[in-house]
Amino acid sequence: MFESPPAVQSPLRAAIDAVRTDPLPADGAAVIDELRALEELKCAAEARQARLALVLDRQREAGAHAEIALARRVSPHRGRALLSLARVLDELPSTQAAFDAGLISEWRATVIVRETACLTLEHRQHIDRMIAADPVALSGRSDRETGRLVLSEAARLDAASIARRRRLAESERRVTIRPAPDTMVYLTALLPVAQGVAVYAALTRAAATAVGTGAATGTGQAMADELVRRVTGTSDGQPVALRLTMPVESLLGSADEPGDLDLHGPIPADLARLLVAESLEAGHKLWLKRLFRAPTTGELISMDSHARLFPASLAEFLDLRDRFCRNTWCGARIRHHDHVRSD
């Protein structure tokens, strides 16, 4: 069982122990009450973290964000963002008070800070009083509603600043990718609003046509397929370097150690083999490059400077050469091409 460090015994540690060890309530009303109390405690704790970050920032000449990141177990980039939030919140007393009371989350406070970042201090504090003078009313709004309200007032107070901010945002348009569950990815495009709406509308129209003609069964799937087709020119996508790393034993089917797909992460060995097979069946060129790893740690230590082409015709050659599976005592006609032995 986890034990708190003995050198840091404080009322906060006692509260952590109580949250961890107190018996769970059985009554439904008590469960709801505790859920709400814990939510307020969590928000109030985040507010205290922001104020502590500001204290640390004032004590350090530089690098406070890295210490904040270490203490909060987040990346240095996130630590810098949290420190920036703490600095601006110090100028927004009404929002800070609602945050301290546990009535708004760290993200709600971030929304208010983000949407007022381009304004003067006077305008920021005006919006702070308008949006958070009634902290209970603020806690009753959604994050999206809060953001829209703040942005609307900011546009009324200083339209020129909003326009400058829009031009800066447009210069930062980009496409990003990150892993999703079940061997999927999130492909995200950050676009100016007119372009983004136009792209979405075009995909929606194409999906509606596909569903209406029976070519697709779901709008979401049809939109995704249409995006792939329009970007790559084919429904299967253009051949690209996937940077799939896997043990040769897994590639040949004699082991099931997972592979690693660049920009995604670990994938099952059978899926890695399927990607290779589908690439060959689609007529794409498959290049192989050897990587070398330490036998004890498994870390990659070297890479072959040459790549070798694995053409689809090689499978036909194996069919004609061997006829039967080369696994000992198998005797079956060749159906796969991953049973070749080194001898």
Coordinates of C-alpha atoms in Angstrom, one line a residue, residues 8 104 229 248 282 284:
V8 CA 6.0 15.8 4.5
I104 CA -15.0 26.6 -11.1
R229 CA -10.0 9.9 -50.8
V248 CA 11.8 -10.1 -38.0
A282 CA -2.2 -2.9 -53.2
H284 CA 2.8 -0.6 -53.2

